[in-house]
Coordinates of C-alpha atoms in Angstrom, one line a residue:
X1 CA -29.2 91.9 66.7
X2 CA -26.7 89.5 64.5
X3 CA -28.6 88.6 61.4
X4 CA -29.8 84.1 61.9
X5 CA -27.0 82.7 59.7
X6 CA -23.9 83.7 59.0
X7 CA -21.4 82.9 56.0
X8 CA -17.6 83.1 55.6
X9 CA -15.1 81.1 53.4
X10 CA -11.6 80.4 54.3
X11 CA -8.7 79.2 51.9
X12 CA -6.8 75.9 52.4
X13 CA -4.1 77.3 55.4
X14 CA -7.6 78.3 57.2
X15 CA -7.3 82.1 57.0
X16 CA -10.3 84.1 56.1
X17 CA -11.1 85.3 52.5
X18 CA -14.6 86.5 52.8
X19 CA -17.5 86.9 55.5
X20 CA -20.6 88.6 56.0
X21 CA -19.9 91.7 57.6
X22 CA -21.5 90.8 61.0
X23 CA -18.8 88.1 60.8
X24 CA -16.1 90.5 60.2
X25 CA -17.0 92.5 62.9
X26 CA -17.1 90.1 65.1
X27 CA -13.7 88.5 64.0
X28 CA -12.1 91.9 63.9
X29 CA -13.1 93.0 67.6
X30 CA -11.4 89.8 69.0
X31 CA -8.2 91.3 66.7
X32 CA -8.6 89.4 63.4
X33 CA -8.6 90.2 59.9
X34 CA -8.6 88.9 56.3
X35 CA -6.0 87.0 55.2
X36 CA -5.2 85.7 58.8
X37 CA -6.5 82.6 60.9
X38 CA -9.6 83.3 62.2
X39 CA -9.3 85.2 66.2
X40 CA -12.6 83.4 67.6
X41 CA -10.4 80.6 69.4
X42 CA -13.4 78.4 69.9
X43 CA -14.2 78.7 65.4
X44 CA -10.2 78.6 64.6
X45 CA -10.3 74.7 66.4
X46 CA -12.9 73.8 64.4
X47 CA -11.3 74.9 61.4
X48 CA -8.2 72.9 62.1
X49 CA -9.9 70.1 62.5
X50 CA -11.9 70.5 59.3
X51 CA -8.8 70.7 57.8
X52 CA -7.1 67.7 59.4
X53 CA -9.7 65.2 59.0
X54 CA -11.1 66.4 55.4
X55 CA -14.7 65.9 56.8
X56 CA -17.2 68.2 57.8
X57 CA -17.2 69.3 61.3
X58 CA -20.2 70.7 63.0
X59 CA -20.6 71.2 66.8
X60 CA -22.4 74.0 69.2
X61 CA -19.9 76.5 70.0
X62 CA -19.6 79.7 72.4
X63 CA -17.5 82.9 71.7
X64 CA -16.9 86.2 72.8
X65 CA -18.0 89.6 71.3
X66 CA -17.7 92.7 73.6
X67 CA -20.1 92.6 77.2
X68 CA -21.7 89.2 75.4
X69 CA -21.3 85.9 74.6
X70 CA -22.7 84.1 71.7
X71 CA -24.1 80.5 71.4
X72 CA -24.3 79.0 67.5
X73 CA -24.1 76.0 65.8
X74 CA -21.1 76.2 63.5
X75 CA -20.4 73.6 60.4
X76 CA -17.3 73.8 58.8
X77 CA -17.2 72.2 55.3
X78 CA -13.9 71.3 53.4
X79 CA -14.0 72.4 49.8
X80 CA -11.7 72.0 46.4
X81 CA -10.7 76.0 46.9
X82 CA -10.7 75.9 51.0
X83 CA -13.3 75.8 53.7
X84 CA -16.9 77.5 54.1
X85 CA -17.8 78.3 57.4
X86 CA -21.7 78.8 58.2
X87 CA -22.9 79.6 61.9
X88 CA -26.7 79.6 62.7
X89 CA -28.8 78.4 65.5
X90 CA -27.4 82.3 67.1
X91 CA -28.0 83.2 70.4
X92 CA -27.1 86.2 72.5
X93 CA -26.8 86.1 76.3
X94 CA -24.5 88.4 78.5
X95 CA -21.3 87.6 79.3
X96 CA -20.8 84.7 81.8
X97 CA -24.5 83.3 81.8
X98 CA -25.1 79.4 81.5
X99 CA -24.1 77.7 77.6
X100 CA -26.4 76.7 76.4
X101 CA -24.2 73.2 75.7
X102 CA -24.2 73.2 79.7
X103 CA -28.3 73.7 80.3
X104 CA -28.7 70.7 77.7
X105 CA -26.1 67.8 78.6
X106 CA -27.1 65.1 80.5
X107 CA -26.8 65.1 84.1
X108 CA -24.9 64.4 86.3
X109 CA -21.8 65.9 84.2
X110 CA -18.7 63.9 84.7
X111 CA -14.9 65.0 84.4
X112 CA -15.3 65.4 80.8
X113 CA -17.4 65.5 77.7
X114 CA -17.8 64.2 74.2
X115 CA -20.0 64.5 71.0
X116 CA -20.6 62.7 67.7
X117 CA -22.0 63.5 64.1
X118 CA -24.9 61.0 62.8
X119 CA -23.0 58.4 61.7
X120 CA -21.4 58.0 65.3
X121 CA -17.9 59.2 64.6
X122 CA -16.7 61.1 67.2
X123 CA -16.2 64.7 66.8
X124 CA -15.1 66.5 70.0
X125 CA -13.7 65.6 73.3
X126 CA -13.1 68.2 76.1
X127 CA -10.8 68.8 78.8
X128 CA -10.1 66.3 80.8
X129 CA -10.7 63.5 78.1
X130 CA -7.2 61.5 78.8
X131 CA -5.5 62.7 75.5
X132 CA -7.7 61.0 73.5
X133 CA -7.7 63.9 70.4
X134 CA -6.6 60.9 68.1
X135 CA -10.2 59.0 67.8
X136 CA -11.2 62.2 66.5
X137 CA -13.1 61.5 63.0
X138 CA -13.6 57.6 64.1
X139 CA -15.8 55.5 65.3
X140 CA -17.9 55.9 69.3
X141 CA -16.6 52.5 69.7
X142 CA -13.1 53.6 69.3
X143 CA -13.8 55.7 72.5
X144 CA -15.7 53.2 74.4
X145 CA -15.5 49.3 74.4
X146 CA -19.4 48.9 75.9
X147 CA -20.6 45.7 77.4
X148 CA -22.9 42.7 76.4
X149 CA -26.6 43.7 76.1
X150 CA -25.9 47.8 76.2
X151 CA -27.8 49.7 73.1
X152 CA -27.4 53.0 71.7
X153 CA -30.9 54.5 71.3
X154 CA -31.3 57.5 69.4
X155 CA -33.5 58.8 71.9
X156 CA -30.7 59.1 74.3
X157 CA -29.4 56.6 77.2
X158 CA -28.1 56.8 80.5
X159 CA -25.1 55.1 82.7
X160 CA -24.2 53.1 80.0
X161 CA -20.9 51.0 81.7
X162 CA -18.3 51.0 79.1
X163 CA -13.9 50.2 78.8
X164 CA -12.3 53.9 77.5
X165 CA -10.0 53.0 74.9
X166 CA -6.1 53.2 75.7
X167 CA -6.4 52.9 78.7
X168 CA -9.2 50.2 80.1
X169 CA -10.9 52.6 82.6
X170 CA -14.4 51.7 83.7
X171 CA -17.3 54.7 82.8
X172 CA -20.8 55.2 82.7
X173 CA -21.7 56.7 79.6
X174 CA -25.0 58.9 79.1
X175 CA -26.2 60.9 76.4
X176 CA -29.0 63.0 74.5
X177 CA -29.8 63.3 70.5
X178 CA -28.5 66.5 69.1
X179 CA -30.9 67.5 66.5
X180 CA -30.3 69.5 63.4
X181 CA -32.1 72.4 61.8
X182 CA -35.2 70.0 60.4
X183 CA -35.2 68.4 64.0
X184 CA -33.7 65.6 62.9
X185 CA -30.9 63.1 64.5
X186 CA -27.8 64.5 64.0
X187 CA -25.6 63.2 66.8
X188 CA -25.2 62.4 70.5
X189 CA -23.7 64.8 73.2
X190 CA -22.8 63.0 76.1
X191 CA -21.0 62.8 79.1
X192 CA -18.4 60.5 81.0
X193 CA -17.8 59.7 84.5
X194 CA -15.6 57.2 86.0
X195 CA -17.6 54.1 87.1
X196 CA -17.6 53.8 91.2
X197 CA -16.1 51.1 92.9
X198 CA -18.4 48.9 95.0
X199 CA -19.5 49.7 98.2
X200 CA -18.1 48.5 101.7
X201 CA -19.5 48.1 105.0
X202 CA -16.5 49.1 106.1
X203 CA -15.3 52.8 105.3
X204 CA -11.3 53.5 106.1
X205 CA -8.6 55.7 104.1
X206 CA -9.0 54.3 100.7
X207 CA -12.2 54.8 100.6
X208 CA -11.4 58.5 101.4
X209 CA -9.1 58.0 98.6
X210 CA -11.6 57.0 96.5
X211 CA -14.3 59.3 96.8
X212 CA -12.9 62.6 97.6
X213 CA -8.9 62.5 96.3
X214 CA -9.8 60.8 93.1
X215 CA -12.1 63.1 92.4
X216 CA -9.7 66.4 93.4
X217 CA -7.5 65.1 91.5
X218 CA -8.9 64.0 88.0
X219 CA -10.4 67.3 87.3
X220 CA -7.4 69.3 87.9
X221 CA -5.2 66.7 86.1
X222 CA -7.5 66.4 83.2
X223 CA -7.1 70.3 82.4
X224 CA -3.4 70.0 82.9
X225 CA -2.9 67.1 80.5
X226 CA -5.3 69.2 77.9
X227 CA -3.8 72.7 78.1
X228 CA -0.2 71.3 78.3
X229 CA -1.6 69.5 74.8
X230 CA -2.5 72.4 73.5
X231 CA 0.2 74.0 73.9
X232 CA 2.5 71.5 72.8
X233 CA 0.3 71.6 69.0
X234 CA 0.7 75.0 69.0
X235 CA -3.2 75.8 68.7
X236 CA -3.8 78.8 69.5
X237 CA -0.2 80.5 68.2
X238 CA 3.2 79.5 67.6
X239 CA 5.4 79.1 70.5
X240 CA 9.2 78.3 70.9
X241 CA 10.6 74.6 69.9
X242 CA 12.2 74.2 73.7
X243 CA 8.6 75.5 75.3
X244 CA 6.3 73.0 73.0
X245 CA 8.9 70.2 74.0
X246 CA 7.8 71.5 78.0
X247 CA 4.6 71.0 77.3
X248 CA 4.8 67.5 76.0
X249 CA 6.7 66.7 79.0
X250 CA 4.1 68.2 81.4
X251 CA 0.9 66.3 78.9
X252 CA 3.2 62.9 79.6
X253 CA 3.1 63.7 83.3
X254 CA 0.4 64.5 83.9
X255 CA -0.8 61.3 81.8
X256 CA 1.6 59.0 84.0
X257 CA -0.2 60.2 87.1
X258 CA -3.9 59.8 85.8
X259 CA -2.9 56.5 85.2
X260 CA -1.7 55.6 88.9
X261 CA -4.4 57.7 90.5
X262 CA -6.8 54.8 87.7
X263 CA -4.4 51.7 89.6
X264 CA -4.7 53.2 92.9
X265 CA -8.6 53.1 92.8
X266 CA -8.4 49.9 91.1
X267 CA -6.1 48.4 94.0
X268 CA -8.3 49.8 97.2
X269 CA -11.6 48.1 95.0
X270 CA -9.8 44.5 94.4
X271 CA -8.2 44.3 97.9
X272 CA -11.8 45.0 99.5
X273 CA -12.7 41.3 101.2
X274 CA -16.3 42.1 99.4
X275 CA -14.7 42.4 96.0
X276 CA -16.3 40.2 93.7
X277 CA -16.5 39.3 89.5
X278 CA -19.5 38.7 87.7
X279 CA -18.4 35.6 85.4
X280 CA -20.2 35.1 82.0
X281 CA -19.5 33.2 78.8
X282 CA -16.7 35.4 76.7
X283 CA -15.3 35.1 73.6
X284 CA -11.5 35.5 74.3
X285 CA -10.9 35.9 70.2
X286 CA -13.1 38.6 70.4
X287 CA -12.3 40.3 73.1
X288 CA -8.3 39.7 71.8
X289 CA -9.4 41.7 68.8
X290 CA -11.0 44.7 70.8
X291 CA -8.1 45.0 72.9
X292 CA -5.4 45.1 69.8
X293 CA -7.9 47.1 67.5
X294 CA -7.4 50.2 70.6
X295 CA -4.0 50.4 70.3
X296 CA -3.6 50.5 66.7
X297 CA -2.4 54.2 66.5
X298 CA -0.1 53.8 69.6
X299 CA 1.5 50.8 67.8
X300 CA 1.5 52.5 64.5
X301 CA 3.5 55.4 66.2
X302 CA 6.2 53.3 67.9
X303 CA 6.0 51.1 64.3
X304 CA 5.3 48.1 65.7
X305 CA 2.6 45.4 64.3
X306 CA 0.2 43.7 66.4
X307 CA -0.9 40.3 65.1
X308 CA -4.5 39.4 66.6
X309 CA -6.6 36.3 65.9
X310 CA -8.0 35.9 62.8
X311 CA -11.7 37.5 61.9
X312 CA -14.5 34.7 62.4
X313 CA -12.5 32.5 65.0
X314 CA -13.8 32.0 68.7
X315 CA -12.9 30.9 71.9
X316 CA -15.5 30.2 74.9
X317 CA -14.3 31.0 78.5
X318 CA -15.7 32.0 82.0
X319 CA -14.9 35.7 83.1
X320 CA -15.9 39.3 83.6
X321 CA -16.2 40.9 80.2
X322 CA -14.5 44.6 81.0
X323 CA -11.9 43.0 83.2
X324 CA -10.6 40.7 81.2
X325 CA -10.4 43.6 78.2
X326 CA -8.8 45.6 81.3
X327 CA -5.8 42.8 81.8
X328 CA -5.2 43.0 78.0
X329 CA -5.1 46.2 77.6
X330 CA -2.3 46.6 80.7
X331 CA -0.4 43.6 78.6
X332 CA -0.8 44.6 75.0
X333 CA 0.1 48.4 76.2
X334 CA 3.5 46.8 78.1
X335 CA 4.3 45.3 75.2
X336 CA 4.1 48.0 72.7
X337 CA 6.1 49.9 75.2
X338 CA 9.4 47.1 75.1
X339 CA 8.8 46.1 71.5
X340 CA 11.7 47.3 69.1
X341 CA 10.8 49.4 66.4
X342 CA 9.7 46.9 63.1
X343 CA 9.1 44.2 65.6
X344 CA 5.7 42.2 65.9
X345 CA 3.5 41.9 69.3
X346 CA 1.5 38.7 69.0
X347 CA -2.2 38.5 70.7
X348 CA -3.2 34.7 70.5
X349 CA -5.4 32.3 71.4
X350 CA -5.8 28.7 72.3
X351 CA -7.4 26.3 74.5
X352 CA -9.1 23.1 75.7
X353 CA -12.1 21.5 77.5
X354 CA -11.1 22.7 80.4
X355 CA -9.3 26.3 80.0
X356 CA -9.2 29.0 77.4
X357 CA -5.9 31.5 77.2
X358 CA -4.5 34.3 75.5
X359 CA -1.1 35.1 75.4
X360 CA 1.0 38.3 74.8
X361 CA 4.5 38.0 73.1
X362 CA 6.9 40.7 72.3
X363 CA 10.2 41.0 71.1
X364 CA 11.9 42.8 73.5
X365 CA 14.6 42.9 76.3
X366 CA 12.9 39.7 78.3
X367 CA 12.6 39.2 82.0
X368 CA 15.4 37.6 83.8
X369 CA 14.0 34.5 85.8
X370 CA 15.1 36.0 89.1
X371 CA 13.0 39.2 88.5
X372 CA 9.8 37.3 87.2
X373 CA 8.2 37.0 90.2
X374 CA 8.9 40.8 91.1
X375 CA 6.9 41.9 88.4
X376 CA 3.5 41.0 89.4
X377 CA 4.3 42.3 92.8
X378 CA 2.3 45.7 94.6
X379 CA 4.2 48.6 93.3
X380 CA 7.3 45.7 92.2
X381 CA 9.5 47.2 89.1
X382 CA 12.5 45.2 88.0
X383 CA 13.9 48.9 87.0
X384 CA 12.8 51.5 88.9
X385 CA 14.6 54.3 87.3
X386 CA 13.2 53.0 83.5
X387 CA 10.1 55.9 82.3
X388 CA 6.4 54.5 82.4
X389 CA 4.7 52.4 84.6
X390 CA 4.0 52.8 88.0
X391 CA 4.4 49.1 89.1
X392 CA 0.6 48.3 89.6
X393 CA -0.5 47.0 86.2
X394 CA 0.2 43.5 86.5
X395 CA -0.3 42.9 90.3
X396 CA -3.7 44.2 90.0
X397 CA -3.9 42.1 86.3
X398 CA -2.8 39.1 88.2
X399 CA -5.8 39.6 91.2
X400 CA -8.2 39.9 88.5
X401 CA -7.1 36.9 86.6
X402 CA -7.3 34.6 89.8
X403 CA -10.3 36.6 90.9
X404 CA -12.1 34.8 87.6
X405 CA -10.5 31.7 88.7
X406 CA -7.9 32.2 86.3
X407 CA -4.2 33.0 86.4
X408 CA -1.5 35.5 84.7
X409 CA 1.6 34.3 84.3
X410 CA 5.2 35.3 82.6
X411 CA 7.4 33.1 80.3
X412 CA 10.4 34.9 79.5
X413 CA 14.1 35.2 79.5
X414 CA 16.5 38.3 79.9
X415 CA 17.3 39.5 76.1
X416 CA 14.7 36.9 74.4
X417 CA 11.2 39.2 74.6
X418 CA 8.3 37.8 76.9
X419 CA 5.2 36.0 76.2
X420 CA 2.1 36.6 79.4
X421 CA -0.8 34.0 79.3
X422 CA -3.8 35.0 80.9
X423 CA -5.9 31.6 81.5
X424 CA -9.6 31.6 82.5
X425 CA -11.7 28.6 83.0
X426 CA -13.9 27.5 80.0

């Protein structure tokens, strides 16, 4: 029987100094030792992170010792000389029975999972969870853009519909209260699943698509993408240069078709003759300032600034709150993607009695007016053989736009950048 708590303390680099001698044996049976990185993989990514962020980390966690498996809660706390590691919470159960993390979530389980501390910062993301390591240590709504009227209850809640960040997917969110050792709120774990399309009277091959392919597909995908990522960081062991550069061409891949399997499903709900927006008063200001605040590590990365309206203005218009974040996150994301290095993307907006727009400028190579209308087109790229992009984003922008009674359109010319105004009714 493993004594209720356990201590050890690591130095700065994350190898081991010191540990109870339970932990030690434990460590040392999956092949560790002191003064090397701990064995346990699931304890070693905790460290790291601990390390990366500066913060403490705490989380339920599952390892291996012999014919058993062991369920604690570990909390790894950064310290002047290192790290201290404490588990407690310790269960024992044979090899290959339930977690105790999967008997607790919230059902039904989607494609992936995630979990906060108190303070709602996120603090782990599974497989499956679209790349999305670099919210770690930030805020839940860095992860998830959630609509008018929802609430976060510390009590739990349930189908929450929410944006993902990045990216503009539609999920339900759910969740319970993880408690700490006084039985007190320390965080949610929750769950994710991709928000289904609406029904049809009418059942043909995309709604096979839809509820049987998409489905076959994410999983699979989501544990390619996440493994490939791994891999590519070197987590668990250093690997060659060329074989991490592999991996981060097999992550990007497998990224690029996550997104077309998201525009596919996205394409057979908006061509459905049933399909239909539920309008509301928005504040396009706002919503410009969501959609630029999610890409401000992607735009930070290719060093590019995005200019969004100023705090405290507002702009009134007529649409569907997610799909209108879901159009500017397509546009802002195209124009991070063309913007030279050093160069500024501008998110602005203006408007009249009548109509409210935002517009998206970049500075890079432009449109050519004979390709403008091509780009709006179903599967329509003005060069097929340039990376990213599957030529879906803006046709299915455009439908949404006129579906609010708006429009998307392009102004542009080739070598002179390109500004896309998405107008709504006010």
């Amino acid at each position: 029987m493993i004594a209720p708590i356990l201590h050890a303390k690591l130095d700065g680099e994350g190898c081991l100094l010191e540990g109870d001698r339970a932990f030690a044996l434990i460590n040392g049976a999956a092949g560790g030792d002191a003064g090397r990185p701990l064995a346990l993989p699931a304890l070693a990514t905790l460290v790291r992170l601990a390390r990366r962020l500066g913060t403490l980390i705490s989380r339920e966690v599952t390892f291996a010792d012999g014919d058993r498996e062991i369920d604690a809660w570990a909390r790894v706390q950064p310290e002047s000389d290192g790290l201290r590691l404490t588990l407690s919470q310790i269960r024992e159960r044979p090899s290959g029975s339930q977690t105790a993390l999967a008997r607790r979530l919230p059902a039904p389980i989607g494609a992936w999972q995630w979990e906060t501390d108190r303070a709602g910062r996120i603090t782990f993301v599974s497989a499956g969870a679209e790349s999305l390591e670099h919210v770690l240590g930030r805020p839940i709504d860095q992860l998830f853009v959630f609509g008018k009227g929802s609430a976060l209850d510390e009590q739990g809640f349930s189908e929450q519909p929410a944006a993902m960040e990045g990216s503009g997917t539609e999920v339900l969110v759910s969740a319970v209260p993880r408690l700490d050792r006084d039985g007190l709120f320390a965080g949610y774990r929750g769950a994710a699943v991709r928000a289904a399309a609406r029904p049809t009277d009418a059942p043909g091959l995309n709604d096979l698509f839809t509820s049987r392919l998409d489905q076959a597909l994410r999983g699979p995908l989501g544990q390619i993408i996440a493994n490939a990522d791994s891999i590519h960081a070197q987590a668990d062991g250093p690997v060659s240069e060329d074989y991490a550069g592999y991996a981060a061409d097999i992550a990007n891949a497998g990224r690029h078709l996550m997104a077309l399997i998201d525009d596919l499903v996205d394409l057979e709900a908006i061509e459905r003759p049933d399909f239909r927006i539920d309008a509301e008063p928005i504040d396009l200001a706002d919503l410009a300032r969501r959609a630029a605040g999610l890409f401000a590590v992607r735009a930070a990365d290719a060093e590019v600034t995005i200019v969004r309206p100023p705090e405290g203005t507002s702009l009134m218009a007529m649409g569907e709150f997610r799909r209108v974040l879901q159009i500017l996150v397509n546009l802002i994301g195209n124009a991070i993607r063309y913007a030279p290095r050093g160069s500024e993307v501008i998110v602005a907006v203006a408007g009249d009695s009548t109509r409210g727009w935002i517009s998206v400028s970049d500075a890079g190579k432009g449109v050519a007016e004979a390709d403008q209308g091509l780009v709006f087109e179903k599967f329509g790229r003005v060069d097929p053989g340039e990376p990213g992009g599957n030529g879906l984003g803006l046709y299915i922008a455009r439908r949404l736009a006129r579906a609010m009674g708006g429009d998307l359109t392009l102004d542009s010319a080739a070598g002179q950048g390109a500004r896309f105004t998405l107008t709504l009714p006010a």
